[in-house]
Coordinates of C-alpha atoms and ligand atoms in Angstrom, one line a residue:
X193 CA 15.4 -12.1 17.7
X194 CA 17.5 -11.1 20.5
X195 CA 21.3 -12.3 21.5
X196 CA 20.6 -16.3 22.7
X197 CA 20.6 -17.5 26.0
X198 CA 23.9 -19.3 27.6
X199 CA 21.9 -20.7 30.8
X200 CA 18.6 -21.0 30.7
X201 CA 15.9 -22.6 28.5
X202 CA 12.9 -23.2 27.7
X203 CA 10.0 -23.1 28.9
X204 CA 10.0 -27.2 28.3
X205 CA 7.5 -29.7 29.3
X206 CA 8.4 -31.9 32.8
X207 CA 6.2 -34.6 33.9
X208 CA 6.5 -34.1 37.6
X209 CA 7.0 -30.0 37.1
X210 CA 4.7 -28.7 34.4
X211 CA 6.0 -25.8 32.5
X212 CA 9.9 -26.0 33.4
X213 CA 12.4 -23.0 32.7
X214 CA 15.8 -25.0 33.1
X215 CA 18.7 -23.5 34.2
X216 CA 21.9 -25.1 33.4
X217 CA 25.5 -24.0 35.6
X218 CA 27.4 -26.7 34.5
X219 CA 29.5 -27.6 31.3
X220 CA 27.8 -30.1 28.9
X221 CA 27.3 -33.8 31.0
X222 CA 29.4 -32.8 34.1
X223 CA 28.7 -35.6 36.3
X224 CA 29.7 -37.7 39.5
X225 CA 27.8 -40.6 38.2
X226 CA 27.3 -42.3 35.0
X227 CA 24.0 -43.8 35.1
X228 CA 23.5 -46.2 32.5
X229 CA 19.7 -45.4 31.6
X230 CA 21.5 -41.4 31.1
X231 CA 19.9 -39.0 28.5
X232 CA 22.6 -37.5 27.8
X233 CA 24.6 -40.0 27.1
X234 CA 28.2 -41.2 28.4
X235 CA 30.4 -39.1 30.7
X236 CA 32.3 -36.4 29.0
X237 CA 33.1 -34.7 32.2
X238 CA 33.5 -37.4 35.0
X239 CA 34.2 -35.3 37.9
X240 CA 33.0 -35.0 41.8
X241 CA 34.6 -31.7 42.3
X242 CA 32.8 -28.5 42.7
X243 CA 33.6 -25.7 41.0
X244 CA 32.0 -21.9 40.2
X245 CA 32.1 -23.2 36.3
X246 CA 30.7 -19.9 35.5
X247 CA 30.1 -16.4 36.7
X248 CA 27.0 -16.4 39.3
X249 CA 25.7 -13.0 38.6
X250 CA 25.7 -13.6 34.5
X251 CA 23.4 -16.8 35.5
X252 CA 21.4 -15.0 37.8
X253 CA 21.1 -11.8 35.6
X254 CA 19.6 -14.2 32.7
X255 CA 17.0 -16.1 35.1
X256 CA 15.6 -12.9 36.3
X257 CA 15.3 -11.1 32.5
X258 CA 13.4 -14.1 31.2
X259 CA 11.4 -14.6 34.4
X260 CA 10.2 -11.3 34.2
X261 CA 9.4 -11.7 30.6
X262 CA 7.6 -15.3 30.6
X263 CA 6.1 -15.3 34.0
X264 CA 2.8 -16.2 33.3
X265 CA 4.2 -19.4 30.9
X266 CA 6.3 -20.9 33.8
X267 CA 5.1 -23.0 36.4
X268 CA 8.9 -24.3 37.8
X269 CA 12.4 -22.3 37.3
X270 CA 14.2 -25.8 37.3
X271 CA 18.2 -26.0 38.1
X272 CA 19.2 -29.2 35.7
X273 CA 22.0 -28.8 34.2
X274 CA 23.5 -31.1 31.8
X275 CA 24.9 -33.4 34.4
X276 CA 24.6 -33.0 38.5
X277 CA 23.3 -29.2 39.4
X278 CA 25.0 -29.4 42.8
X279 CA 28.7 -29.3 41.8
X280 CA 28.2 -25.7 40.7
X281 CA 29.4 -24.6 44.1
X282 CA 27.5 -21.7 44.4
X283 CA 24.0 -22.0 44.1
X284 CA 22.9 -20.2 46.8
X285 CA 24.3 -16.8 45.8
X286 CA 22.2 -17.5 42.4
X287 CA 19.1 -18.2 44.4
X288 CA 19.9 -15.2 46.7
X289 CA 19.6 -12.9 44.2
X290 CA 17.0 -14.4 41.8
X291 CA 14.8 -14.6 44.6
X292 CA 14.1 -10.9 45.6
X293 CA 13.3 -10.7 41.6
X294 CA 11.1 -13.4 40.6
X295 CA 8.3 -15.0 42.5
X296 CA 8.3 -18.3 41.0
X297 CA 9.3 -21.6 43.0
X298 CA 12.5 -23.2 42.5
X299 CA 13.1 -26.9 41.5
X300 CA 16.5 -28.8 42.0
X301 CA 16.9 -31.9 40.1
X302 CA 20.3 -33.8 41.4
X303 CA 21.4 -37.3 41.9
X304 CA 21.5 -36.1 45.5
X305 CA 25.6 -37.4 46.1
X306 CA 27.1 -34.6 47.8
X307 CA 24.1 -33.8 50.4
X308 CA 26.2 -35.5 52.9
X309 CA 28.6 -32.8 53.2
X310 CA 27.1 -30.0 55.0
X311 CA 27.8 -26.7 52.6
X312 CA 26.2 -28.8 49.9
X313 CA 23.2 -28.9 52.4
X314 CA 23.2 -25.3 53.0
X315 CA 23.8 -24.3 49.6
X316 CA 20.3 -25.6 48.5
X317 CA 18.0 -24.5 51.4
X318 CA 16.8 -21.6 48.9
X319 CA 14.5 -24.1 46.8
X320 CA 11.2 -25.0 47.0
X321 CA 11.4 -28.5 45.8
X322 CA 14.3 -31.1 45.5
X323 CA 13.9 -33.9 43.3
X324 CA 16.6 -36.2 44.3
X325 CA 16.6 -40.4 43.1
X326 CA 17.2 -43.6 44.7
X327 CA 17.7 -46.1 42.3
X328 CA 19.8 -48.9 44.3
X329 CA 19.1 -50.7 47.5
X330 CA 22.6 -51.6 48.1
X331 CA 26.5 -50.6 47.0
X332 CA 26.5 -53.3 44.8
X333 CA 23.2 -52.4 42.9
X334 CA 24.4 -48.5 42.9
X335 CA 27.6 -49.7 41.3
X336 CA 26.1 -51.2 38.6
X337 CA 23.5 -48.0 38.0
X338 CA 24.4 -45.6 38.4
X339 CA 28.3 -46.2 38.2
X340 CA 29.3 -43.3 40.6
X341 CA 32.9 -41.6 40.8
X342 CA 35.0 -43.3 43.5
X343 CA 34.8 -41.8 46.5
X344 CA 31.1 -41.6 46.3
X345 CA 30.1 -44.5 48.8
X346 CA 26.0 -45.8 49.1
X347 CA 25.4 -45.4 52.5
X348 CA 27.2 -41.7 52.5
X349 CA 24.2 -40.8 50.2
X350 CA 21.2 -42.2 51.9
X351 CA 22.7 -40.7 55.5
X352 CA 22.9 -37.0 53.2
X353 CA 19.4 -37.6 52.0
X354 CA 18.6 -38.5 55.8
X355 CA 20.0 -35.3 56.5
X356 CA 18.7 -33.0 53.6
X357 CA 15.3 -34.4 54.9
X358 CA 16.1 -32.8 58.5
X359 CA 17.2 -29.5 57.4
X360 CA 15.5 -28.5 54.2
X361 CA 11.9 -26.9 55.0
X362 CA 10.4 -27.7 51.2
X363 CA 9.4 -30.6 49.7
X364 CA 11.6 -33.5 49.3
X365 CA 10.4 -35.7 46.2
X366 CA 12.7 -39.2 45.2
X367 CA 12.4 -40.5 42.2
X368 CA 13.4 -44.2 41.0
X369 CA 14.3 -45.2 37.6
X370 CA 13.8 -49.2 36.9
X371 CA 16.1 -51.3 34.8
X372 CA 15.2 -54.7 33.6
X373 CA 17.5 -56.8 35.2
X374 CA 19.4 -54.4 37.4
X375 CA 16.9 -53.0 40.5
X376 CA 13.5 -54.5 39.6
X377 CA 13.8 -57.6 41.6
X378 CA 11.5 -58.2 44.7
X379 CA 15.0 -58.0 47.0
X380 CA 16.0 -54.8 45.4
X381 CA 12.7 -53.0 45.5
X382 CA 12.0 -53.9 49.2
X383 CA 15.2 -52.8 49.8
X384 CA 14.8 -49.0 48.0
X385 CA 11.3 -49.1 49.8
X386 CA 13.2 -49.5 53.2
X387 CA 15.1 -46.9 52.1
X388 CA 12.6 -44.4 51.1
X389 CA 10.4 -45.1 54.4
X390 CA 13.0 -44.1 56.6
X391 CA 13.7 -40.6 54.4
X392 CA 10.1 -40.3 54.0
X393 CA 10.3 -37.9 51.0
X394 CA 7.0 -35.6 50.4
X395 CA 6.4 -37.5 46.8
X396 CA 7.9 -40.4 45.7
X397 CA 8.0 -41.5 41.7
X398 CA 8.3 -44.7 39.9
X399 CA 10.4 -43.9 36.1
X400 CA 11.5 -45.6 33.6
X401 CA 13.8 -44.5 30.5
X402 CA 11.4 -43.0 28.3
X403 CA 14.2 -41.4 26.6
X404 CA 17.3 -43.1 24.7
X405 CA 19.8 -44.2 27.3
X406 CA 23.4 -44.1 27.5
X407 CA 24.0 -48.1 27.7
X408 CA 22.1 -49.6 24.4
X409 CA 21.7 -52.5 26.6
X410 CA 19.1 -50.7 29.1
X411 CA 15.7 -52.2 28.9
X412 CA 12.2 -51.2 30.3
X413 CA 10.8 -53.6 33.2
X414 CA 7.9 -55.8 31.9
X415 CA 4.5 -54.0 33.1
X416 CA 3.5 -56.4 35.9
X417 CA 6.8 -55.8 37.3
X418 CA 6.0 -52.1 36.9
X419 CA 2.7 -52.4 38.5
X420 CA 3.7 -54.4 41.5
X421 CA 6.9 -51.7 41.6
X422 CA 4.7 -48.9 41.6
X423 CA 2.5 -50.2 44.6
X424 CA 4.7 -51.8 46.6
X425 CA 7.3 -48.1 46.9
X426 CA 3.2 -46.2 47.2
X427 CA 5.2 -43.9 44.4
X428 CA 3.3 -42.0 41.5
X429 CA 4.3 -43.6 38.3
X430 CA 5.9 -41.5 35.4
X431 CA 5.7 -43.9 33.0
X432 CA 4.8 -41.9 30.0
X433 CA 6.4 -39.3 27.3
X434 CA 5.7 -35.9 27.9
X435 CA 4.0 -34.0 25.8
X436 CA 3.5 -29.9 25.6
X437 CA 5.3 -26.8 23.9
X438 CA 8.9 -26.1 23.7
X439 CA 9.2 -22.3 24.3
X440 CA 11.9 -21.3 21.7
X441 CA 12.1 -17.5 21.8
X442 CA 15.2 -15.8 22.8
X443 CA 17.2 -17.6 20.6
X444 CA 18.7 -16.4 17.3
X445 CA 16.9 -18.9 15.2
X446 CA 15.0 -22.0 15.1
X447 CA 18.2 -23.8 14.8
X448 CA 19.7 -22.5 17.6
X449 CA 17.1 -22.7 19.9
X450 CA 16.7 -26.3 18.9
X451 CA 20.5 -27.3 19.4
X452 CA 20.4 -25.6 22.9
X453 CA 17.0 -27.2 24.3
X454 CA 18.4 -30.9 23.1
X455 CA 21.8 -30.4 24.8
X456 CA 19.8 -30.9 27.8
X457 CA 16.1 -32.4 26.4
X458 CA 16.3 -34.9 23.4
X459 CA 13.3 -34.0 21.2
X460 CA 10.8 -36.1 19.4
X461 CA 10.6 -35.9 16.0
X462 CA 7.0 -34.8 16.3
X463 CA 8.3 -32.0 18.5
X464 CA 10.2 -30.4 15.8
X465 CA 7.2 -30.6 13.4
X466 CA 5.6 -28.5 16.6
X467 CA 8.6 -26.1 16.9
X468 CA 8.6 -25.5 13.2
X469 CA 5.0 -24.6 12.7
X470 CA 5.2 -22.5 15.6
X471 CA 8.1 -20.7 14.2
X472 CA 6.9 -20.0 11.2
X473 CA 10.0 -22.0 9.5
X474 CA 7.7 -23.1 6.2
X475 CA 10.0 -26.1 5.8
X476 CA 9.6 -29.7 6.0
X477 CA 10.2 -31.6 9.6
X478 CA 12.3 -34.1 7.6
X479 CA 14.8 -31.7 5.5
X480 CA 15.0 -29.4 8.4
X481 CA 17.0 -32.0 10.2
X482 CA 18.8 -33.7 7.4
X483 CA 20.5 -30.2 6.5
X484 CA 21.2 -30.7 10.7
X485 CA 22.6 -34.3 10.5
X486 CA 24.4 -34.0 6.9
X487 CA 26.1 -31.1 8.6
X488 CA 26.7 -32.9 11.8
X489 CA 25.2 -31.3 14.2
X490 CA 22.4 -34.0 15.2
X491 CA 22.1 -37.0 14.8
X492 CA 18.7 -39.5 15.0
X493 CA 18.2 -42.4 18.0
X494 CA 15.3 -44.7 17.7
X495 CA 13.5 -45.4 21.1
X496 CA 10.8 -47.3 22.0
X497 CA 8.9 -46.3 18.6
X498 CA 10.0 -42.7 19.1
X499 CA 12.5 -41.0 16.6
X500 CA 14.8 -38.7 18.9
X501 CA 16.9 -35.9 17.9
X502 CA 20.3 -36.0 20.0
X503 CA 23.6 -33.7 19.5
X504 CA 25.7 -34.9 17.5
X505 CA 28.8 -35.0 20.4
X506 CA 26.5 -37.0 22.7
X507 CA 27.7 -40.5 23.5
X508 CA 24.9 -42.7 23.3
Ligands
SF4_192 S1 21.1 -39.5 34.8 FE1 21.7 -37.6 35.9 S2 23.0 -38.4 37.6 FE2 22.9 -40.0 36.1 S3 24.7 -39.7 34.7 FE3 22.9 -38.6 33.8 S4 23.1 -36.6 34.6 FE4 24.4 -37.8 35.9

């Protein structure tokens, strides 16, 4: 196998993007907010400056050589990052050049902060789609979700999004991740649908943490509330686990490629079992990732009947 990747990964599966090749600019959880339903776990990185973290043509020149190479298995090239994509402060010089070289669309997933400041704006025109979420209705529901860095004020982000909506020619989706307890009131969800009618994204979702969140305290919405959630924002609900192959080459070994993907993507244990027989790696699911844990690379979350697979240096 060849010298591993530093940027991208994947193929993974996304619910909303099919086949996703993510594409990660930013140091491990770099992030202006600390949600507490996060993946990824607590804030190592708390920070709402932007920065060139690393060299634009090295992350452009690695899209473009597996683009060319897995074409045909890629529905999205997906900027993720393992925190907020948008305080890499050059994006657009990425998508400039990986545009003339590969013909696939481009997906932004952010928490959508900084789009009130104009070069933020500009710097993602390139994509196709923006995912961007609105979990809160007010300051003090946004405070309690998705815990921002200070400086970062509500109404500042919904008048960006207003914005983004103005200027950016591709589609705007919005997702919305319910929390028992926090925003799945009556007042809070007619207040994000309020919201969402005056951005009027292209697609609108309805989450919830399907994965183990940062906060052990974070609990899924009972499924009436869900239901009358889901119809009263008109959002598509993503309500579900994904399911679908992990595309593992270009990585040294198994291992690696497993380390990298979940840095980003906690994995099922009935992924691995997928990953191993596809690899070829005649060993047991179970030993593979007790030589992992035992040598402190991983370690094992329990989540709504699902065994996850989480680095080790993850906070959660
Ligand atoms: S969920 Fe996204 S926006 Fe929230 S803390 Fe995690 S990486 Fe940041």
């Amino acid at each position: 196998m060849e010298k591993g990747l530093k940027y991208v990964f994947g193929p993974v599966p996304s619910r909303r993007l099919g086949r996703s090749l993510g594409v990660n600019p930013i140091p491990f959880k770099t992030c202006n907010y600390s949600c507490v339903y996060c993946q990824l776990g607590k804030a190592i990185n708390f920070t709402n400056t932007r920065r060139e973290f690393f060299p634009p043509g090295e992350i452009a020149e690695e899209i473009i050589a597996i683009c060319r190479r897995k074409e045909k298995k890629i529905d999205y090239v997906t900027f993720v990052g393992e925190g907020e994509p948008t305080l890499y402060s050059s994006l657009a010089k990425i998508l400039d050049t990986v545009r003339k070289e590969c013909k696939l669309p481009f997906a932004l997933i952010t928490n959508g902060a900084l789009f009130y400041y104009k070069e933020v704006r500009e710097d993602v025109l390139l994509f196709d789609v923006i995912l961007s979420k609105i979990d809160a209705p007010s300051e003090r529901v946004f405070k309690r979700i998705n815990r921002p860095h200070r400086g970062i004020v509500f109404d500042r982000v919904i008048e960006g999004l207003l914005l983004l909506r103005k200027e950016f020619s591709g589609q705007l989706w919005i997702e919305t991740m319910l929390v028992k307890g926090l925003n799945d009131d009556e007042v809070s969800l007619k207040g994000i649908k309020k919201i969402l009618d005056r951005i009027n994204p292209d697609r609108r979702f309805v989450s919830i943490p399907t994965r183990p969140p940062a906060e052990n305290w974070v609990k899924i919405p009972e499924p009436d509330v869900l239901f009358s959630a889901f119809k009263m924002l008109n959002a598509e609900p993503i309500y579900t686990v994904e399911y679908g192959e992990f595309d593992i080459e270009g990585f040294d070994s198994v291992e690696d490629a497993i380390l990298s993907i979940i840095r980003r993507h906690p994995i099922r244990m009935d992924e691995i079992k997928d990953i191993l027989g596809k690899s070829g790696v005649s060993m047991d699911a179970r030993e593979f990732l007790k030589r992992l844990v035992d040598s402190k690379k991983v370690k094992l979350r329990e989540f709504m009947g699902n065994t996850y697979i989480l680095p080790y240096s993850a906070r959660i």
